XYZ file of C-alpha atoms in Angstrom:
614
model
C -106.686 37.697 87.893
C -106.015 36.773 84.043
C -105.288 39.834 82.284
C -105.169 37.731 79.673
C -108.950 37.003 78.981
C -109.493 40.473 77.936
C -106.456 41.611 76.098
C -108.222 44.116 74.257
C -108.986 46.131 77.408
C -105.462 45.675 79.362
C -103.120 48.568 79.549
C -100.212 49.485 81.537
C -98.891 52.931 83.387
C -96.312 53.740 86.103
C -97.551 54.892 89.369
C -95.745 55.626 92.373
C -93.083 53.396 91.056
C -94.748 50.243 90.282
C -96.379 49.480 87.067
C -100.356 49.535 87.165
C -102.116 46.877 84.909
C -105.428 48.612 83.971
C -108.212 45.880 82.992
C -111.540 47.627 81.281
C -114.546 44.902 82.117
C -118.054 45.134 82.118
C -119.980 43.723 85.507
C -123.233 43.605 86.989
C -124.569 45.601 90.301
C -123.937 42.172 91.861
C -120.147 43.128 92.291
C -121.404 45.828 94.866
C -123.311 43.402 97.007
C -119.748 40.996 96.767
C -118.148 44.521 98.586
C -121.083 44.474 101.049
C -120.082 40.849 101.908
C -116.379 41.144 101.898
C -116.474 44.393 104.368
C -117.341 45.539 107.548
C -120.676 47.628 107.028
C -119.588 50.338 109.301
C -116.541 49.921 106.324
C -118.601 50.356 103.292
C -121.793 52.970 105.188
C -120.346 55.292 103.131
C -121.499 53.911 99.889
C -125.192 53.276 101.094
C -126.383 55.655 98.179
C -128.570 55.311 95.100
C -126.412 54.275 92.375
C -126.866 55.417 88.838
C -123.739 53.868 86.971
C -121.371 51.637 89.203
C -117.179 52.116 88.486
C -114.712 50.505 90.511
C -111.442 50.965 90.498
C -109.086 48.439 92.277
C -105.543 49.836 93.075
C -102.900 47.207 94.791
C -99.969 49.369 95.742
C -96.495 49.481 97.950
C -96.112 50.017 101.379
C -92.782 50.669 102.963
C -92.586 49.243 106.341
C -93.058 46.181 107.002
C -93.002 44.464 103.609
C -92.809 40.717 104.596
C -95.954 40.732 106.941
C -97.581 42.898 104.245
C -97.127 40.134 101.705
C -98.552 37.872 103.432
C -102.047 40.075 103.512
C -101.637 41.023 100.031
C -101.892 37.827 98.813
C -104.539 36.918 100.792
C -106.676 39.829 99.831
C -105.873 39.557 96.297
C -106.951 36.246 96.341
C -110.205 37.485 97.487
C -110.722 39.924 94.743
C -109.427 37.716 92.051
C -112.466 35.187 93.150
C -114.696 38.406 93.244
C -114.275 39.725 90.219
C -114.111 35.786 88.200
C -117.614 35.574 89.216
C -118.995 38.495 87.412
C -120.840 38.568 84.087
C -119.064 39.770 81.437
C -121.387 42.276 78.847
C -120.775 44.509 76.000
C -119.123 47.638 76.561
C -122.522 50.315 77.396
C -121.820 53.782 77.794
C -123.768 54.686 80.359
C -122.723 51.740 82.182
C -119.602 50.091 82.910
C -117.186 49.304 85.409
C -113.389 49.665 85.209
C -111.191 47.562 87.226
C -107.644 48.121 87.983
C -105.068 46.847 89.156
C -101.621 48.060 90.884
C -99.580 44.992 91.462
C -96.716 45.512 93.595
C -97.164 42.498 96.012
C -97.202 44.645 99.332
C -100.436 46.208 100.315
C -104.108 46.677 99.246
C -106.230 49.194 98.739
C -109.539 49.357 96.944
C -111.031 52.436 96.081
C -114.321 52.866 94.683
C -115.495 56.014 92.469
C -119.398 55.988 92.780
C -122.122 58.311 91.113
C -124.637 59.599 92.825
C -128.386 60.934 91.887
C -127.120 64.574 92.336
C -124.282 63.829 89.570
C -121.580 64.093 91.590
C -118.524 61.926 91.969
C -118.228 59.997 95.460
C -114.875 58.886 95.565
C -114.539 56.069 98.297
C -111.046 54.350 99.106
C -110.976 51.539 101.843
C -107.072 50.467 102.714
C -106.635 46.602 103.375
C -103.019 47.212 105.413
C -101.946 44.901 108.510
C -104.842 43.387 108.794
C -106.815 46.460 109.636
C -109.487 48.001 107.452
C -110.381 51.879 107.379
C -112.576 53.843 105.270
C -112.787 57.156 103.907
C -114.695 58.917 101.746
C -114.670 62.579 99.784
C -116.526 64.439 97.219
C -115.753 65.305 93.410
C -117.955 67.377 91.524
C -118.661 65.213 87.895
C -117.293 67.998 85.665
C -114.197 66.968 86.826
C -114.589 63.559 84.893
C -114.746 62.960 81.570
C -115.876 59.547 80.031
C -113.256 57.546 77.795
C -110.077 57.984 78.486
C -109.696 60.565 80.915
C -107.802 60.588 83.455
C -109.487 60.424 86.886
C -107.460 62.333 89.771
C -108.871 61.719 93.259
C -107.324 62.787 96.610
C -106.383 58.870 97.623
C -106.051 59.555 101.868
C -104.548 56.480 102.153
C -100.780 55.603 103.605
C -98.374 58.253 102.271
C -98.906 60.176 99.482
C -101.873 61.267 96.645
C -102.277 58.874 93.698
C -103.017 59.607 89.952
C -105.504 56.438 88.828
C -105.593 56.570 85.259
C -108.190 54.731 83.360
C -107.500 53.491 80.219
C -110.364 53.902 77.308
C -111.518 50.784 75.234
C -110.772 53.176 72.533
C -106.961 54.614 73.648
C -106.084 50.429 74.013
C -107.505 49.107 70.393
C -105.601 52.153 68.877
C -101.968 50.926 70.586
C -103.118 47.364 69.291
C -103.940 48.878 65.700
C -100.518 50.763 65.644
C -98.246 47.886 66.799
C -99.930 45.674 64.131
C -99.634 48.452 61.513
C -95.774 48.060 62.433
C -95.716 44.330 62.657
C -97.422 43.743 59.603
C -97.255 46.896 57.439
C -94.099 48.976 55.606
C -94.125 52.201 57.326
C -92.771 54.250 54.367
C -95.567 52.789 52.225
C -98.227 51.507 54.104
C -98.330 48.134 51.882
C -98.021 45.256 53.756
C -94.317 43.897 54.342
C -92.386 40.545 54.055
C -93.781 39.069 57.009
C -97.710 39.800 56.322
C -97.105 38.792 52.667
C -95.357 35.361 53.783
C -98.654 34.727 55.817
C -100.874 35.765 52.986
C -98.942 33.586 50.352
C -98.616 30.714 52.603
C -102.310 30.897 53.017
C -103.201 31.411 49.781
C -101.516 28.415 49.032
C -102.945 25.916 51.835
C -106.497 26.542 50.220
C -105.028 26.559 46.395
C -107.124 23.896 44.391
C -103.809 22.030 42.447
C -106.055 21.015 39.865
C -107.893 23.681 39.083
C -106.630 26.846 40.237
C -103.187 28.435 40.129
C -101.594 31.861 41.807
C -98.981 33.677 41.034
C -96.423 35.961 42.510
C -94.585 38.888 40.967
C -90.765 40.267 42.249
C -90.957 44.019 41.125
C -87.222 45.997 41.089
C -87.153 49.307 40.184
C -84.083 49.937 37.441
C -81.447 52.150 38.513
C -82.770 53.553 41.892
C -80.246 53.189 43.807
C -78.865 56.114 41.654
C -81.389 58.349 42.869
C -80.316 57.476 46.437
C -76.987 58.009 46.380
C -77.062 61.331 44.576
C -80.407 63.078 45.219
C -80.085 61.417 49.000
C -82.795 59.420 50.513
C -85.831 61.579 51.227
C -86.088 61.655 47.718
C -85.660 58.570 47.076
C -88.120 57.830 49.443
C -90.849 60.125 48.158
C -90.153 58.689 44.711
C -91.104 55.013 46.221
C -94.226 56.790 47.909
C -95.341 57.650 43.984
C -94.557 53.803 42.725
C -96.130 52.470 45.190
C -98.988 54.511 44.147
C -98.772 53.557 40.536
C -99.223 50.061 40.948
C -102.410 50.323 43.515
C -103.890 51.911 40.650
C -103.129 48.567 37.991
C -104.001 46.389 40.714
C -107.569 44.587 42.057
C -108.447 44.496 45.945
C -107.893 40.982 45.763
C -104.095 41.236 44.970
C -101.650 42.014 47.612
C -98.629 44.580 47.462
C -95.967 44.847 49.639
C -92.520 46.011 50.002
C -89.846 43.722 50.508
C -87.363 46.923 51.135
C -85.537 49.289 49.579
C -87.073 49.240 45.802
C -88.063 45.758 45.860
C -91.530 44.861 45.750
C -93.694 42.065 45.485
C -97.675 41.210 44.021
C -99.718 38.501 45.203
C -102.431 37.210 42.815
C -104.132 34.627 45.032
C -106.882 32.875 42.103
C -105.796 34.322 38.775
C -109.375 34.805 36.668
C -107.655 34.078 33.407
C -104.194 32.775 32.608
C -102.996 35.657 31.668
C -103.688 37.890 34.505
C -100.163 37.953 35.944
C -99.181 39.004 32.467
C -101.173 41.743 32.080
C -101.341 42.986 35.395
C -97.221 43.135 34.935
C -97.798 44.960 31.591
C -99.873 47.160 33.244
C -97.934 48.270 36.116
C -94.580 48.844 33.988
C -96.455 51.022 31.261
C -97.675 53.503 34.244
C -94.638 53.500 36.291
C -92.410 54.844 33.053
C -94.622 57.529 32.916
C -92.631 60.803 33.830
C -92.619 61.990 37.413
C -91.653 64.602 39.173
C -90.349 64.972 42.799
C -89.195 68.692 44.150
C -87.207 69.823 41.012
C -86.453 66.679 39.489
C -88.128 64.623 37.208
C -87.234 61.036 36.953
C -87.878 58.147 34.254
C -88.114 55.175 36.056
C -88.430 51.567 34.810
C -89.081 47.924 36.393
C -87.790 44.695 36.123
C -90.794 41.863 36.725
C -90.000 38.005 37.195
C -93.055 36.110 37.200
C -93.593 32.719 39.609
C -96.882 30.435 39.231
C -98.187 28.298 41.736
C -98.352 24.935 41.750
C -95.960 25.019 38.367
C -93.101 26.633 39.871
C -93.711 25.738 43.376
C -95.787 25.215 46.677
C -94.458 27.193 49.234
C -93.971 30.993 49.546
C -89.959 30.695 49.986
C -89.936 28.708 46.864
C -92.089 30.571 44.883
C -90.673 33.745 45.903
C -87.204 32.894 45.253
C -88.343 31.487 41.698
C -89.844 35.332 40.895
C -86.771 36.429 42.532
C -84.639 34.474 39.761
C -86.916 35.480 37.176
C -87.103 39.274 37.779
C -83.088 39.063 37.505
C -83.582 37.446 34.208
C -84.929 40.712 32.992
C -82.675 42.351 34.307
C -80.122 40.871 32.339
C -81.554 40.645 29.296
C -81.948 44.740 29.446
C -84.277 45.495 31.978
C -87.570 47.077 31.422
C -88.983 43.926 30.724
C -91.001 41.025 32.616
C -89.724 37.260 32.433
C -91.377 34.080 33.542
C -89.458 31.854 35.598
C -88.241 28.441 34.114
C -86.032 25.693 35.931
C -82.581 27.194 34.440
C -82.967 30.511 36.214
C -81.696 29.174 39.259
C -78.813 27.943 37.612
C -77.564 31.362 36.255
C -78.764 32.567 39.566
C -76.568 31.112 41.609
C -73.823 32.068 38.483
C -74.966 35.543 39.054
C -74.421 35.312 42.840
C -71.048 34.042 42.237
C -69.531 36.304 40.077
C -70.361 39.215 42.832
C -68.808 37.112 45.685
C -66.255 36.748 43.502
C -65.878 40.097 41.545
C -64.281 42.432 43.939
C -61.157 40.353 45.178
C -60.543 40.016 41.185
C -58.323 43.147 40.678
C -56.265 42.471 43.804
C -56.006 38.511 42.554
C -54.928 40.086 38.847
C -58.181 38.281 37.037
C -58.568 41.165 34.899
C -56.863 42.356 31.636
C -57.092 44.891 29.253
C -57.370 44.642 25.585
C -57.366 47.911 23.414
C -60.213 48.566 20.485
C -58.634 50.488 17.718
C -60.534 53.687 16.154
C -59.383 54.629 12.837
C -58.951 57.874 11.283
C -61.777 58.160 8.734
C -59.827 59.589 5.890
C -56.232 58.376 6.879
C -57.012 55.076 7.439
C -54.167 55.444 10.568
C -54.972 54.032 14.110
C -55.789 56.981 15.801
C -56.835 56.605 18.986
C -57.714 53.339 21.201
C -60.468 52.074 23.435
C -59.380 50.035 26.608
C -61.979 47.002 27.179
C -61.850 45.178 30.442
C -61.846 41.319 30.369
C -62.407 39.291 33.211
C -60.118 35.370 33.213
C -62.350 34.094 36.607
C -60.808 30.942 37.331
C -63.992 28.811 37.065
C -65.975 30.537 34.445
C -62.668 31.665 32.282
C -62.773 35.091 29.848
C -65.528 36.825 31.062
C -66.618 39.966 28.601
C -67.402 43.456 30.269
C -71.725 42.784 29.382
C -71.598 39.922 31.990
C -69.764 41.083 35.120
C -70.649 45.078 34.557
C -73.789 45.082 35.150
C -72.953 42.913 38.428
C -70.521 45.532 39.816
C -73.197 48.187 39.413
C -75.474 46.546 41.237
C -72.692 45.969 43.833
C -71.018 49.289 43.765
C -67.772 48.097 42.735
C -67.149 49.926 39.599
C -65.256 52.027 41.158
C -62.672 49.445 42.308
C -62.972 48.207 38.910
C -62.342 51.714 37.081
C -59.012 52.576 39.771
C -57.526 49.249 38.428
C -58.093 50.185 34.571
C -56.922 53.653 35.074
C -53.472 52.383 36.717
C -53.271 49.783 34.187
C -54.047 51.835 31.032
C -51.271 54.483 32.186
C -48.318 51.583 33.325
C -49.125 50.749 29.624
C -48.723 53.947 28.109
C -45.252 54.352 29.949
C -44.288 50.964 28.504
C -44.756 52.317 24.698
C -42.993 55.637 25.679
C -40.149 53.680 26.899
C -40.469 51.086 23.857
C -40.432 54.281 21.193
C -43.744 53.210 19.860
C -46.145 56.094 19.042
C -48.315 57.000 21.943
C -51.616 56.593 21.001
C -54.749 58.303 23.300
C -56.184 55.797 25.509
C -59.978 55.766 25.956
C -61.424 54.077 29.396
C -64.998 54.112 30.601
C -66.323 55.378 33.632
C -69.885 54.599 35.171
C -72.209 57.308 35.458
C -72.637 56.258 39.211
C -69.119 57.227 39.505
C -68.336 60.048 37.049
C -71.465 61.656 39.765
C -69.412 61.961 42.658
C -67.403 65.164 43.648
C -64.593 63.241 44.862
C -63.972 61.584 41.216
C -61.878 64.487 40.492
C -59.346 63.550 43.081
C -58.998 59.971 42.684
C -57.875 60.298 39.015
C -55.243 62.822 40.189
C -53.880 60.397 43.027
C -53.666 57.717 40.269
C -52.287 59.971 37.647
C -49.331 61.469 40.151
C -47.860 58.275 39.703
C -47.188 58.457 35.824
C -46.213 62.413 35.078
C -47.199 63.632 32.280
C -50.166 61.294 31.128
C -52.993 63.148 31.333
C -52.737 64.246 27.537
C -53.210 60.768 26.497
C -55.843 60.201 28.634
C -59.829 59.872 27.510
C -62.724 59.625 29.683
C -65.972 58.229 28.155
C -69.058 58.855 30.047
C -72.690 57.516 29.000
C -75.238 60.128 27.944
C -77.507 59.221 30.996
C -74.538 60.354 33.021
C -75.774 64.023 32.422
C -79.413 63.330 33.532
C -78.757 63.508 37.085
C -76.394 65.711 39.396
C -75.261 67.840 36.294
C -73.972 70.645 38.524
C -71.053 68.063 39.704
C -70.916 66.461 35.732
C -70.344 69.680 34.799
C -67.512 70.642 37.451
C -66.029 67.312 37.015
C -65.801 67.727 33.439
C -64.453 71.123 33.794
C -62.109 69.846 36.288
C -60.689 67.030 33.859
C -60.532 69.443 30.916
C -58.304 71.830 32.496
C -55.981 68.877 33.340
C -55.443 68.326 29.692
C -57.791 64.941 29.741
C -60.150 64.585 26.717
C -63.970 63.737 27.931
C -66.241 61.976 25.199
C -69.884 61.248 25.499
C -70.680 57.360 24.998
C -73.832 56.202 23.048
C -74.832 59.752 22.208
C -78.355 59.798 20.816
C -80.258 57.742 23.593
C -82.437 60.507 24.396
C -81.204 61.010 27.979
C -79.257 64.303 28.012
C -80.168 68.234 27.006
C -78.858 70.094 24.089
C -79.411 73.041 26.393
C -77.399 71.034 28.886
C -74.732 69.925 26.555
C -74.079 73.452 25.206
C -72.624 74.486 28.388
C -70.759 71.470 28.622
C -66.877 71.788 27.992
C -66.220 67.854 26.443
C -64.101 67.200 23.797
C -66.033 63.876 21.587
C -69.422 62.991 20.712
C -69.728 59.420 19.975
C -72.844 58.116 18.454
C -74.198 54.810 19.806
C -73.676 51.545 17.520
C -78.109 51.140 17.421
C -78.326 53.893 14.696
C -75.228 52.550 12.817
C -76.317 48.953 12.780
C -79.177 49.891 9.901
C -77.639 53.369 8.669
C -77.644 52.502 5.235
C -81.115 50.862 5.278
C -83.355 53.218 7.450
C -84.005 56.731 7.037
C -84.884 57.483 11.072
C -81.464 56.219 11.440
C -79.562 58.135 9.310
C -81.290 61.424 10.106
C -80.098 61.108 13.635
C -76.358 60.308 12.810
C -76.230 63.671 10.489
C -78.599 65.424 13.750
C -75.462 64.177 15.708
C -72.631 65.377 13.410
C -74.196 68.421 12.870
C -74.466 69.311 16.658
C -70.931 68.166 16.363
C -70.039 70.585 13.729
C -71.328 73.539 15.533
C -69.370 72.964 18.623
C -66.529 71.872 17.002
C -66.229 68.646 18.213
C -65.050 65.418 17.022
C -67.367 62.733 16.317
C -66.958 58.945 16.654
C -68.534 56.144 15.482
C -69.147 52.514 16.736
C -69.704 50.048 15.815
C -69.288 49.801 11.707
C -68.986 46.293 10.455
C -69.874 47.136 6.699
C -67.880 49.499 3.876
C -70.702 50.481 2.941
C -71.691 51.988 6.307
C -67.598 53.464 6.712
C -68.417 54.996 3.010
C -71.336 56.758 4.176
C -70.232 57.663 7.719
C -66.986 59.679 5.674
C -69.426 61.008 3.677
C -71.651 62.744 6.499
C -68.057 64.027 8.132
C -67.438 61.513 10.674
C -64.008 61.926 11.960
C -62.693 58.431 13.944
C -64.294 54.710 13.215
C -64.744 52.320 15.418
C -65.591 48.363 14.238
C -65.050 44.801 13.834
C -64.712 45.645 10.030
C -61.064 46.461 10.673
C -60.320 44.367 14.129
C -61.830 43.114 17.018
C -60.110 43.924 20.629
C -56.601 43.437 20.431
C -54.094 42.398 23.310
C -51.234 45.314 23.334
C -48.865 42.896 21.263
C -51.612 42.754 18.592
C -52.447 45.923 18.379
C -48.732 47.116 18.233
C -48.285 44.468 14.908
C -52.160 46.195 13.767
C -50.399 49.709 14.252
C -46.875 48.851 12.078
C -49.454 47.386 9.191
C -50.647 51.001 8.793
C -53.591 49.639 6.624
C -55.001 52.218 5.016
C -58.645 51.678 3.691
């Protein structure tokens, strides 16, 4: 028999061994007269009754003895049935009436039982054994409360060969639910319950067989959160994953029926807008989503402020099949990244180009130390009132041996999204102390050394100890030594910031918070923070002289300053007017291109012996 033909009714079950192949048909009371035919009457007397609702069930199962003669029956009699039962009618699934046919293949023996109600509502329960050419027939009594409809299971006292048999039947209803289950995890993310890659492929390929060229256009959107993987690796991943439950959310709400959603894995998502209704639907709709996912939200204790990156593809402009198009988004949504995230781009041809550039430089990046690609330059910050070098800045540079100097804004970003800052920050650490040895030996004045430290990094409690195994190799460093971490390095994990901080402190190591003023951190937070700097972020120096918000947050910073008693920095002046001003408001170190850009430790040894004074 073809199981095949009704594979929404075909289960399978272990019994006695063997596997049993349950098949739920529907037949006509001719199947009963095919028995009559096919046996003996003295073989089927027993089922001479009035029959209200006709079930048979069908079991093939093992003998032990004598397994090569019993073959040789089996098939014959299976033959028999399968010709049997591929001359019923087939009919829609009645409750009160139906038959269920199964089937125990095992290719030894036969037996067909048959469970039969009666007009007094009770179960007959007839089994006639097809062994050895001999057939012999039983029959027993169950009372019908013992059988329940749908997918219960049906235990009779079987009285044939060895041993009592469990027949199970299988509900319509128990089999579509498997089917619905194994497609939800074929074609749908299980942490989300969007569709995945593989049901979005199908729907975009689709979508674009029936796409009008013409007239009509689709397009597809690559969604990346910003920064998540942060929340992974120090909040672990059941937060991270509850956090994706809420995005996911978020963008059903921005979105029609008619788009499609899935999740491409991890924080990667993508948006199908199979016939846009005007041109600017992708555009909005991407607008839409990033303006509700950057609303605040809050998982257990935390409460997170979460941003996406968008790249926009268009069908047929930017391609005609879903691995094109996709990869085009793919590009795009990278673009924004790039150019500062929280944004959505459009793709264009020369995306792929920087791409495949961006790909590149992360194949590339982390065999760079080891291959002695990078060097340092040093950023001098001057004393405001002395005019004296007072401290310097170490800046990374990259010399790749295709793309040449590489700045710290194109290959950063990279190693974040790579995790290889770390690798990065072990090789400026050694570096930036072999160089203060070198000036200590040379009799130059040792000046503190500023290096900067990913927040990603700064987060984990092991940091502590790395700096310590570097710095045992060069005694007595630490008190040159400065650690800049950004603001949005306190936002998360700020019981291990805080140790970490403490840690470095007691070690004599001077800890100074980058870009102050971004809005990321607590006062609260800071107040019972033991650092040493604040240093406010070039954006509210750039226009200090011209804009009144600005300058009421750089005297907001300095006075915070004042009250802890720490020093303040400033980046980024270009102008005298701004240096004026900065003095002024009590600023105590400047950093700038008005006195120098970066300088290679030659050139910032001649800078230092200038001693210009301003």
């Amino acid at each position: 028999m073809n199981l095949s033909l009704f594979p929404k009714y075909s289960s399978k079950i272990e019994m006695l061994g063997y596997p049993l192949f349950t098949l739920l048909i529907i037949v006509l009371l001719p199947i009963y007269n095919v028995m009559l035919k096919i046996y003996s009457p003295a073989a089927v007397l027993p089922l001479n009754i009035e029959v209200i609702t006709e079930i048979f069930g069908v079991v093939i199962f093992a003998s032990r003895i004598m397994v090569r003669t019993v073959q040789r029956h089996y098939r014959l009699a299976f033959y028999v049935l399968v010709s049997m039962l591929s001359s019923c009618e087939i009919y829609g699934a009645w409750l009160n009436h139906f038959t269920a046919i199964q089937v125990l293949s095992c290719l030894m023996g036969l037996a067909v039982t048959i469970l039969v109600f009666d007009d007094a509502n009770a179960l007959r329960v007839f089994t006639i054994t097809y062994l050895l050419g001999f057939v012999a027939a039983l029959s027993t009594r169950v009372s019908l409360t013992h059988v329940l409809f749908l997918g219960t299971v049906f235990t009779t006292m079987s009285l044939v060969s060895y041993a009592a048999s469990t027949l199970r039947l299988s509900s319509l209803r128990r089999s579509e639910n498997a089917q619905l289950k194994l497609k939800q995890l074929a074609f749908y993310d299980e942490l989300t319950g969007v569709a995945n890659r593989t049901l979005f492929i199908d729907k975009l390929s689709l979508a674009l067989a029936g796409l009008n060229r013409e007239s009509e256009s689709l397009a597809v959107l690559f969604l990346d959160l910003d920064q998540f993987k942060s929340i992974n690796d120090s909040l672990g991943h059941h937060v991270g994953d509850e956090v994706l439950k809420l995005i996911t959310g978020r963008i059903q709400s921005c979105i029609s029926e008619a788009h499609i959603l899935a999740r491409m894995g991890g924080d990667e998502f993508m948006l199908l807008i199979p016939e846009q209704t005007h041109s600017d639907e992708a555009i909005d709709t991407a607008v839409a989503v990033m303006k509700t996912v950057e609303q605040p939200m809050r998982v257990g204790e935390h409460t997170f402020y979460l941003t996406l990156s968008i790249g926009i593809a268009y069908a047929p402009h930017h391609g005609l099949t879903a691995e094109e198009l996709m990869k085009n988004a793919d590009s795009a949504m990278y673009s924004a990244k790039r150019n500062g995230r929280q944004s959505y781009r459009i793709y264009t041809n020369d995306m792929n180009s920087s791409f495949n550039h961006h790909l590149q430089l992360a194949a590339d990046l982390r065999a760079a130390p080891a291959n002695g690609e990078f060097f340092l330059e040093y950023h001098p910050r001057i004393d405001a009132y002395t005019g004296n070098v007072a401290s310097v800045e170490a800046l990374v540079r990259w010399n790749h041996p295709k793309f040449g100097i590489l700045y710290p804004d194109t290959f950063i970003p990279v190693a974040k999204e790579n995790k290889i800052t770390r690798i990065i920050g072990e090789w400026v650490l050694d570096q930036i102390c072999r160089q203060i040895l070198l000036w200590k030996h040379d009799g130059s004045d040792t000046l503190r050394v500023a290096m900067n430290v990913a927040a990603a990094d700064f987060q984990q409690p092991e940091f502590v100890q790395e700096v310590q195994t570097i710095l045992h190799r060069y005694p007595e460093m630490n008190a040159n030594l400065e650690i800049e971490i950004t603001e949005a390095a306190l936002a998360d994990n700020s019981k291990i910031v805080a140790e970490n901080i403490t840690a470095l402190r007691s070690l004599g190591i001077v800890i100074t918070i980058d870009d102050f003023g971004t809005g990321y951190s607590s006062l609260g937070l800071l107040k019972d923070l033991d650092v040493s700097c604040l240093k406010i972020d070039n954006t509210f120096i750039n226009d200090i002289t011209d804009n009144d918000k600005d300058l009421a947050v750089a005297k907001s910073i300095i006075a915070i300053a004042e009250a802890r008693q720490l020093a303040v920095i400033a980046e980024g002046v270009e102008t005298e007017q701004q240096l004026d001003l900065l003095r002024e408001l009590g600023c105590h170190e400047i950093q700038g291109h008005f006195f120098c850009q970066s300088l290679s430790p030659a050139d910032l040894q001649a800078f230092m012996e200038t001693r210009i004074v301003v």
